Every structure is written in structure tokens, then in C-alpha cells.
Amino acid sequence: MYKTVLFDLDGTLLNTIDDLADSANRVCAAHGWPQFTPAQYCYFVGNGIPKLVERFSPEAARTPAQLAATLREFDAQYGAHMFDKTAPYPGMPQLLARLHARGVRMAVYSNKADEFAGEVVARYFDPALFALVRGARPGVPTKPAPEGTRALLAALGADPAAGDVLYVGDSNVDVATAHNAGLPCCGVLWGFRTKQELQDAGAEYLAADAAALERVILGK
């Protein structure tokens, strides 16, 4: 049984891709830039919002000044529309409640901007379920760099060497995040990326639904 579980957010707990894609496409439309499908945005997200902005911006619009301006535009759009279509994945609220009742300590660690991460978690889940919710913060390298994960583990008083901490995510970024911090990873198959990507990245476990994830965490 894993006593502490760190969850990725987008693509793991919440299906946010339509709101991210719509917000980005509104920015693109305002500039007359090409727009992209939600399926394409599944591969633009995962490394933080500044990287998302860079990926949807045309090459000629990637100067530091333009990227900073576009980031502000995206933040305004997403801040206004982040609850339009977003929803928890099936079974996740119930699973989190069961894990909490079993005494599993849980936290969220996302590359989503810290203020957005806190807002969406509070909107869709009982905040009491999570010991900590952290997103991308200034001065802290984004996932998969280990600094943020290590800081979160220290704040939780969790020791990765104890073998009772698990990271759960939906992409190769999440698998690398776990491994860089000395943790095993359970890849979820309902998110933004593929089973093959998670396998190739070396995920120790794969879960096709909430029930399978529960078995991994509780050791059933």
C-alpha cells in the first residue's frame, strides 16, 4: 500500500483539454494565427503554460517580448473560461474520497500555473482531500525537474526512499518527474497521451480506470 500519492492534475484528475484548447485558439484567432485541434493540444501541454504558449505561437511570434504578451493574453482567456468544459475524470472524486478514508495522504503537483491549479482543484474536489496543491511557481523549475517534487515531499514529510510514495500521471513528463525524484509512477490511460508513451517512458504501473488505480495504490 502506498501511504502518500502525488497526482498530476491535467489529464490525470481533470479533463481540461477543451478549455485549454479553446482559450489558446481564441488568442490565435485574435492574431490571425493558425488554430489547432484538442488532440494537437494534448501534445502542446504538459510542460507548463509558457511552453504551451510557445508551441501554439508561430515561429515569427516567438520573440521574448511577443511570448510574454501572448502569455498574458492566454492567462486572461483561460482565467475567464477555465470552468467552461473542464470536468473530473469518471470515478476520480469517489476514488479520492475512498483513499482519504483509508488514510492515504494525497497532494497535487502540476505544471499548470500555481494560481490556476489551486482554483480548479478547489472548484471540482473537496480541498480537504489534499494535504497540498502546488502548481508552477516562479523560481522553481517545472516538471520533470526534481526540485519542485523534492520540495513537495519535504513539505509533506515524505521520504521517497521509504518505498511508500507513488506519483500518478498521464504522460512521459510525469514518468520522468517521478523517476527524477526517486519515485515509482503509475501512468493513467484516460489522459492526454498514449499507453505506448507511458510504457516507453518506463512507468512501473498502468491503470485503465479509477478502480485499477485504486488497486495499485492499496495493493489489492
PDB file of C-alpha atoms in Angstrom:
ATOM      1  CA  MET A   1       0.000   0.000   0.000  1.00  0.00           C
ATOM      2  CA  TYR A   2       1.223   3.464  -0.853  1.00  0.00           C
ATOM      3  CA  LYS A   3       0.794   5.866   2.050  1.00  0.00           C
ATOM      4  CA  THR A   4       1.447   9.055   0.059  1.00  0.00           C
ATOM      5  CA  VAL A   5       0.272   9.706  -3.502  1.00  0.00           C
ATOM      6  CA  LEU A   6       1.190  12.714  -5.632  1.00  0.00           C
ATOM      7  CA  PHE A   7      -1.194  13.391  -8.509  1.00  0.00           C
ATOM      8  CA  ASP A   8      -0.642  15.258 -11.724  1.00  0.00           C
ATOM      9  CA  LEU A   9      -3.664  17.442 -12.493  1.00  0.00           C
ATOM     10  CA  ASP A  10      -4.443  17.995 -16.195  1.00  0.00           C
ATOM     11  CA  GLY A  11      -5.091  14.674 -17.910  1.00  0.00           C
ATOM     12  CA  THR A  12      -4.991  12.798 -14.606  1.00  0.00           C
ATOM     13  CA  LEU A  13      -7.582  14.205 -12.208  1.00  0.00           C
ATOM     14  CA  LEU A  14      -9.312  16.635 -14.569  1.00  0.00           C
ATOM     15  CA  ASN A  15     -10.058  16.653 -18.282  1.00  0.00           C
ATOM     16  CA  THR A  16      -9.071  20.236 -19.033  1.00  0.00           C
ATOM     17  CA  ILE A  17      -8.018  19.948 -22.661  1.00  0.00           C
ATOM     18  CA  ASP A  18     -11.056  21.607 -24.251  1.00  0.00           C
ATOM     19  CA  ASP A  19     -10.799  24.721 -22.076  1.00  0.00           C
ATOM     20  CA  LEU A  20      -7.061  24.945 -22.689  1.00  0.00           C
ATOM     21  CA  ALA A  21      -7.519  24.471 -26.436  1.00  0.00           C
ATOM     22  CA  ASP A  22     -10.410  26.924 -26.685  1.00  0.00           C
ATOM     23  CA  SER A  23      -8.507  29.579 -24.731  1.00  0.00           C
ATOM     24  CA  ALA A  24      -5.414  29.138 -26.874  1.00  0.00           C
ATOM     25  CA  ASN A  25      -7.427  29.213 -30.093  1.00  0.00           C
ATOM     26  CA  ARG A  26      -9.141  32.434 -29.063  1.00  0.00           C
ATOM     27  CA  VAL A  27      -5.695  34.010 -28.708  1.00  0.00           C
ATOM     28  CA  CYS A  28      -4.648  32.581 -32.079  1.00  0.00           C
ATOM     29  CA  ALA A  29      -7.813  33.863 -33.744  1.00  0.00           C
ATOM     30  CA  ALA A  30      -7.248  37.351 -32.370  1.00  0.00           C
ATOM     31  CA  HIS A  31      -3.849  37.439 -34.088  1.00  0.00           C
ATOM     32  CA  GLY A  32      -4.877  35.660 -37.285  1.00  0.00           C
ATOM     33  CA  TRP A  33      -2.639  32.700 -36.424  1.00  0.00           C
ATOM     34  CA  PRO A  34      -3.367  29.055 -37.275  1.00  0.00           C
ATOM     35  CA  GLN A  35      -5.569  27.241 -34.782  1.00  0.00           C
ATOM     36  CA  PHE A  36      -5.243  23.647 -33.573  1.00  0.00           C
ATOM     37  CA  THR A  37      -7.461  20.742 -32.535  1.00  0.00           C
ATOM     38  CA  PRO A  38      -7.794  19.500 -28.953  1.00  0.00           C
ATOM     39  CA  ALA A  39      -5.929  16.351 -29.999  1.00  0.00           C
ATOM     40  CA  GLN A  40      -2.990  18.501 -31.108  1.00  0.00           C
ATOM     41  CA  TYR A  41      -3.104  20.465 -27.867  1.00  0.00           C
ATOM     42  CA  CYS A  42      -2.705  17.189 -25.970  1.00  0.00           C
ATOM     43  CA  TYR A  43       0.907  17.327 -27.149  1.00  0.00           C
ATOM     44  CA  PHE A  44       1.342  21.066 -26.592  1.00  0.00           C
ATOM     45  CA  VAL A  45       0.501  20.847 -22.885  1.00  0.00           C
ATOM     46  CA  GLY A  46       2.437  19.115 -20.129  1.00  0.00           C
ATOM     47  CA  ASN A  47       5.454  21.375 -19.742  1.00  0.00           C
ATOM     48  CA  GLY A  48       3.743  24.442 -18.293  1.00  0.00           C
ATOM     49  CA  ILE A  49       1.736  27.317 -19.735  1.00  0.00           C
ATOM     50  CA  PRO A  50       4.711  29.341 -21.060  1.00  0.00           C
ATOM     51  CA  LYS A  51       5.755  26.319 -23.117  1.00  0.00           C
ATOM     52  CA  LEU A  52       2.168  25.843 -24.315  1.00  0.00           C
ATOM     53  CA  VAL A  53       2.128  29.464 -25.490  1.00  0.00           C
ATOM     54  CA  GLU A  54       5.418  28.978 -27.290  1.00  0.00           C
ATOM     55  CA  ARG A  55       4.118  25.872 -29.032  1.00  0.00           C
ATOM     56  CA  PHE A  56       0.941  27.438 -30.389  1.00  0.00           C
ATOM     57  CA  SER A  57       2.686  30.675 -31.421  1.00  0.00           C
ATOM     58  CA  PRO A  58       4.002  30.897 -34.993  1.00  0.00           C
ATOM     59  CA  GLU A  59       7.779  30.968 -35.345  1.00  0.00           C
ATOM     60  CA  ALA A  60       7.740  34.683 -36.173  1.00  0.00           C
ATOM     61  CA  ALA A  61       5.855  35.445 -32.933  1.00  0.00           C
ATOM     62  CA  ARG A  62       8.321  33.803 -30.557  1.00  0.00           C
ATOM     63  CA  THR A  63      10.450  36.774 -29.572  1.00  0.00           C
ATOM     64  CA  PRO A  64      10.678  37.115 -25.772  1.00  0.00           C
ATOM     65  CA  ALA A  65       8.549  40.255 -25.814  1.00  0.00           C
ATOM     66  CA  GLN A  66       5.845  38.719 -28.010  1.00  0.00           C
ATOM     67  CA  LEU A  67       5.758  35.490 -25.992  1.00  0.00           C
ATOM     68  CA  ALA A  68       5.369  37.474 -22.774  1.00  0.00           C
ATOM     69  CA  ALA A  69       2.494  39.443 -24.294  1.00  0.00           C
ATOM     70  CA  THR A  70       0.843  36.284 -25.636  1.00  0.00           C
ATOM     71  CA  LEU A  71       1.195  34.609 -22.251  1.00  0.00           C
ATOM     72  CA  ARG A  72      -0.713  37.482 -20.660  1.00  0.00           C
ATOM     73  CA  GLU A  73      -3.437  37.133 -23.291  1.00  0.00           C
ATOM     74  CA  PHE A  74      -3.709  33.406 -22.721  1.00  0.00           C
ATOM     75  CA  ASP A  75      -3.831  33.791 -18.938  1.00  0.00           C
ATOM     76  CA  ALA A  76      -6.696  36.264 -19.298  1.00  0.00           C
ATOM     77  CA  GLN A  77      -8.624  33.959 -21.628  1.00  0.00           C
ATOM     78  CA  TYR A  78      -8.034  30.828 -19.567  1.00  0.00           C
ATOM     79  CA  GLY A  79      -8.807  32.600 -16.322  1.00  0.00           C
ATOM     80  CA  ALA A  80     -12.197  33.566 -17.732  1.00  0.00           C
ATOM     81  CA  HIS A  81     -13.003  30.187 -19.310  1.00  0.00           C
ATOM     82  CA  MET A  82     -11.228  27.518 -17.224  1.00  0.00           C
ATOM     83  CA  PHE A  83     -14.537  26.110 -15.947  1.00  0.00           C
ATOM     84  CA  ASP A  84     -16.460  26.046 -19.237  1.00  0.00           C
ATOM     85  CA  LYS A  85     -15.936  22.388 -20.159  1.00  0.00           C
ATOM     86  CA  THR A  86     -13.492  21.011 -17.580  1.00  0.00           C
ATOM     87  CA  ALA A  87     -14.672  18.029 -15.510  1.00  0.00           C
ATOM     88  CA  PRO A  88     -13.192  15.311 -13.304  1.00  0.00           C
ATOM     89  CA  TYR A  89     -12.469  12.009 -14.988  1.00  0.00           C
ATOM     90  CA  PRO A  90     -15.029   9.277 -14.236  1.00  0.00           C
ATOM     91  CA  GLY A  91     -14.691   7.805 -10.769  1.00  0.00           C
ATOM     92  CA  MET A  92     -11.933  10.120  -9.582  1.00  0.00           C
ATOM     93  CA  PRO A  93     -13.855  12.121  -6.938  1.00  0.00           C
ATOM     94  CA  GLN A  94     -15.154   8.875  -5.439  1.00  0.00           C
ATOM     95  CA  LEU A  95     -11.707   7.260  -5.539  1.00  0.00           C
ATOM     96  CA  LEU A  96     -10.109  10.228  -3.797  1.00  0.00           C
ATOM     97  CA  ALA A  97     -12.741  10.070  -1.060  1.00  0.00           C
ATOM     98  CA  ARG A  98     -12.108   6.343  -0.522  1.00  0.00           C
ATOM     99  CA  LEU A  99      -8.349   6.824  -0.392  1.00  0.00           C
ATOM    100  CA  HIS A 100      -8.721   9.684   2.064  1.00  0.00           C
ATOM    101  CA  ALA A 101     -10.915   7.477   4.253  1.00  0.00           C
ATOM    102  CA  ARG A 102      -8.191   4.813   4.209  1.00  0.00           C
ATOM    103  CA  GLY A 103      -5.664   7.342   5.473  1.00  0.00           C
ATOM    104  CA  VAL A 104      -3.758   7.810   2.211  1.00  0.00           C
ATOM    105  CA  ARG A 105      -2.118  11.230   2.185  1.00  0.00           C
ATOM    106  CA  MET A 106      -2.578  12.956  -1.170  1.00  0.00           C
ATOM    107  CA  ALA A 107      -1.183  16.009  -2.910  1.00  0.00           C
ATOM    108  CA  VAL A 108      -1.376  17.586  -6.362  1.00  0.00           C
ATOM    109  CA  TYR A 109       1.727  18.647  -8.259  1.00  0.00           C
ATOM    110  CA  SER A 110       1.111  20.237 -11.653  1.00  0.00           C
ATOM    111  CA  ASN A 111       2.912  22.293 -14.266  1.00  0.00           C
ATOM    112  CA  LYS A 112      -0.237  24.429 -14.504  1.00  0.00           C
ATOM    113  CA  ALA A 113       0.333  27.909 -13.071  1.00  0.00           C
ATOM    114  CA  ASP A 114       0.020  27.704  -9.295  1.00  0.00           C
ATOM    115  CA  GLU A 115      -2.986  30.024  -9.023  1.00  0.00           C
ATOM    116  CA  PHE A 116      -4.885  28.153 -11.751  1.00  0.00           C
ATOM    117  CA  ALA A 117      -4.056  24.767 -10.188  1.00  0.00           C
ATOM    118  CA  GLY A 118      -5.438  25.851  -6.845  1.00  0.00           C
ATOM    119  CA  GLU A 119      -8.599  27.278  -8.398  1.00  0.00           C
ATOM    120  CA  VAL A 120      -9.547  24.245 -10.463  1.00  0.00           C
ATOM    121  CA  VAL A 121      -8.843  21.777  -7.653  1.00  0.00           C
ATOM    122  CA  ALA A 122     -10.993  23.810  -5.265  1.00  0.00           C
ATOM    123  CA  ARG A 123     -13.755  24.002  -7.869  1.00  0.00           C
ATOM    124  CA  TYR A 124     -14.026  20.275  -8.605  1.00  0.00           C
ATOM    125  CA  PHE A 125     -12.806  18.483  -5.466  1.00  0.00           C
ATOM    126  CA  ASP A 126     -13.142  18.724  -1.706  1.00  0.00           C
ATOM    127  CA  PRO A 127      -9.992  20.674  -0.709  1.00  0.00           C
ATOM    128  CA  ALA A 128      -9.780  18.610   2.485  1.00  0.00           C
ATOM    129  CA  LEU A 129      -8.771  15.597   0.378  1.00  0.00           C
ATOM    130  CA  PHE A 130      -5.340  17.071  -0.393  1.00  0.00           C
ATOM    131  CA  ALA A 131      -2.579  17.908   2.038  1.00  0.00           C
ATOM    132  CA  LEU A 132      -1.053  20.270  -0.535  1.00  0.00           C
ATOM    133  CA  VAL A 133      -1.826  21.568  -4.023  1.00  0.00           C
ATOM    134  CA  ARG A 134       1.074  23.045  -5.961  1.00  0.00           C
ATOM    135  CA  GLY A 135       1.460  24.267  -9.490  1.00  0.00           C
ATOM    136  CA  ALA A 136       4.260  26.018 -11.335  1.00  0.00           C
ATOM    137  CA  ARG A 137       5.871  28.719  -9.189  1.00  0.00           C
ATOM    138  CA  PRO A 138       8.395  31.425 -10.055  1.00  0.00           C
ATOM    139  CA  GLY A 139      11.949  30.320  -9.451  1.00  0.00           C
ATOM    140  CA  VAL A 140      11.101  26.611  -9.365  1.00  0.00           C
ATOM    141  CA  PRO A 141      11.919  24.573 -12.489  1.00  0.00           C
ATOM    142  CA  THR A 142       8.866  22.889 -13.976  1.00  0.00           C
ATOM    143  CA  LYS A 143       8.431  19.138 -14.115  1.00  0.00           C
ATOM    144  CA  PRO A 144      10.204  16.867 -14.821  1.00  0.00           C
ATOM    145  CA  ALA A 145      12.996  18.707 -12.961  1.00  0.00           C
ATOM    146  CA  PRO A 146      13.150  17.240  -9.447  1.00  0.00           C
ATOM    147  CA  GLU A 147      13.359  20.408  -7.368  1.00  0.00           C
ATOM    148  CA  GLY A 148       9.617  21.019  -7.070  1.00  0.00           C
ATOM    149  CA  THR A 149       8.825  17.383  -6.349  1.00  0.00           C
ATOM    150  CA  ARG A 150      11.506  17.209  -3.669  1.00  0.00           C
ATOM    151  CA  ALA A 151      10.222  20.396  -2.061  1.00  0.00           C
ATOM    152  CA  LEU A 152       6.700  18.994  -2.027  1.00  0.00           C
ATOM    153  CA  LEU A 153       7.869  15.733  -0.483  1.00  0.00           C
ATOM    154  CA  ALA A 154       9.790  17.650   2.179  1.00  0.00           C
ATOM    155  CA  ALA A 155       6.718  19.741   2.980  1.00  0.00           C
ATOM    156  CA  LEU A 156       4.718  16.523   3.361  1.00  0.00           C
ATOM    157  CA  GLY A 157       7.419  14.884   5.461  1.00  0.00           C
ATOM    158  CA  ALA A 158       7.501  12.011   2.962  1.00  0.00           C
ATOM    159  CA  ASP A 159      10.681  10.039   2.256  1.00  0.00           C
ATOM    160  CA  PRO A 160      10.985   8.700  -1.315  1.00  0.00           C
ATOM    161  CA  ALA A 161      13.410   6.067  -0.062  1.00  0.00           C
ATOM    162  CA  ALA A 162      10.739   4.530   2.156  1.00  0.00           C
ATOM    163  CA  GLY A 163       9.034   2.939  -0.841  1.00  0.00           C
ATOM    164  CA  ASP A 164       5.553   4.098   0.147  1.00  0.00           C
ATOM    165  CA  VAL A 165       5.211   7.153  -2.110  1.00  0.00           C
ATOM    166  CA  LEU A 166       3.676   6.965  -5.613  1.00  0.00           C
ATOM    167  CA  TYR A 167       3.388   9.536  -8.389  1.00  0.00           C
ATOM    168  CA  VAL A 168       0.372   9.322 -10.719  1.00  0.00           C
ATOM    169  CA  GLY A 169       0.253  10.998 -14.134  1.00  0.00           C
ATOM    170  CA  ASP A 170      -0.689  10.632 -17.777  1.00  0.00           C
ATOM    171  CA  SER A 171       2.447  11.497 -19.782  1.00  0.00           C
ATOM    172  CA  ASN A 172       6.150  10.834 -20.230  1.00  0.00           C
ATOM    173  CA  VAL A 173       6.738  14.110 -18.374  1.00  0.00           C
ATOM    174  CA  ASP A 174       5.057  12.593 -15.332  1.00  0.00           C
ATOM    175  CA  VAL A 175       7.050   9.367 -15.524  1.00  0.00           C
ATOM    176  CA  ALA A 176      10.267  11.377 -15.721  1.00  0.00           C
ATOM    177  CA  THR A 177       9.075  13.581 -12.860  1.00  0.00           C
ATOM    178  CA  ALA A 178       8.576  10.531 -10.678  1.00  0.00           C
ATOM    179  CA  HIS A 179      11.847   8.877 -11.598  1.00  0.00           C
ATOM    180  CA  ASN A 180      13.870  12.075 -11.203  1.00  0.00           C
ATOM    181  CA  ALA A 181      12.603  12.281  -7.630  1.00  0.00           C
ATOM    182  CA  GLY A 182      13.226   8.599  -6.916  1.00  0.00           C
ATOM    183  CA  LEU A 183       9.556   7.583  -7.082  1.00  0.00           C
ATOM    184  CA  PRO A 184       7.637   4.917  -8.999  1.00  0.00           C
ATOM    185  CA  CYS A 185       4.964   6.118 -11.399  1.00  0.00           C
ATOM    186  CA  CYS A 186       1.507   4.858 -12.264  1.00  0.00           C
ATOM    187  CA  GLY A 187       0.502   6.002 -15.732  1.00  0.00           C
ATOM    188  CA  VAL A 188      -3.216   6.523 -16.286  1.00  0.00           C
ATOM    189  CA  LEU A 189      -4.626   5.569 -19.659  1.00  0.00           C
ATOM    190  CA  TRP A 190      -7.544   8.019 -19.747  1.00  0.00           C
ATOM    191  CA  GLY A 191      -5.426  11.166 -20.102  1.00  0.00           C
ATOM    192  CA  PHE A 192      -3.829  13.200 -22.857  1.00  0.00           C
ATOM    193  CA  ARG A 193      -1.166  10.723 -24.010  1.00  0.00           C
ATOM    194  CA  THR A 194      -0.908   7.089 -25.060  1.00  0.00           C
ATOM    195  CA  LYS A 195      -0.263   3.784 -23.361  1.00  0.00           C
ATOM    196  CA  GLN A 196       2.772   3.322 -25.596  1.00  0.00           C
ATOM    197  CA  GLU A 197       4.268   6.621 -24.461  1.00  0.00           C
ATOM    198  CA  LEU A 198       3.858   5.661 -20.807  1.00  0.00           C
ATOM    199  CA  GLN A 199       5.344   2.214 -21.405  1.00  0.00           C
ATOM    200  CA  ASP A 200       8.273   3.612 -23.352  1.00  0.00           C
ATOM    201  CA  ALA A 201       8.935   6.111 -20.564  1.00  0.00           C
ATOM    202  CA  GLY A 202       9.157   3.268 -18.052  1.00  0.00           C
ATOM    203  CA  ALA A 203       6.017   3.634 -15.931  1.00  0.00           C
ATOM    204  CA  GLU A 204       6.013   0.941 -13.251  1.00  0.00           C
ATOM    205  CA  TYR A 205       2.218   0.611 -13.356  1.00  0.00           C
ATOM    206  CA  LEU A 206      -0.589   1.363 -15.807  1.00  0.00           C
ATOM    207  CA  ALA A 207      -4.210   1.982 -14.804  1.00  0.00           C
ATOM    208  CA  ALA A 208      -7.074   1.871 -17.280  1.00  0.00           C
ATOM    209  CA  ASP A 209      -9.671   3.304 -14.878  1.00  0.00           C
ATOM    210  CA  ALA A 210     -10.152   4.545 -11.330  1.00  0.00           C
ATOM    211  CA  ALA A 211     -10.702   1.024  -9.988  1.00  0.00           C
ATOM    212  CA  ALA A 212      -7.382  -0.147 -11.424  1.00  0.00           C
ATOM    213  CA  LEU A 213      -5.618   2.865  -9.916  1.00  0.00           C
ATOM    214  CA  GLU A 214      -7.161   2.062  -6.543  1.00  0.00           C
ATOM    215  CA  ARG A 215      -5.764  -1.467  -6.730  1.00  0.00           C
ATOM    216  CA  VAL A 216      -2.296  -0.122  -7.465  1.00  0.00           C
ATOM    217  CA  ILE A 217      -2.391   2.330  -4.561  1.00  0.00           C
ATOM    218  CA  LEU A 218      -3.884  -0.017  -1.984  1.00  0.00           C
ATOM    219  CA  GLY A 219      -2.002  -3.089  -3.150  1.00  0.00           C
ATOM    220  CA  LYS A 220      -5.113  -5.153  -3.732  1.00  0.00           C
TER     221      LYS A 220
END
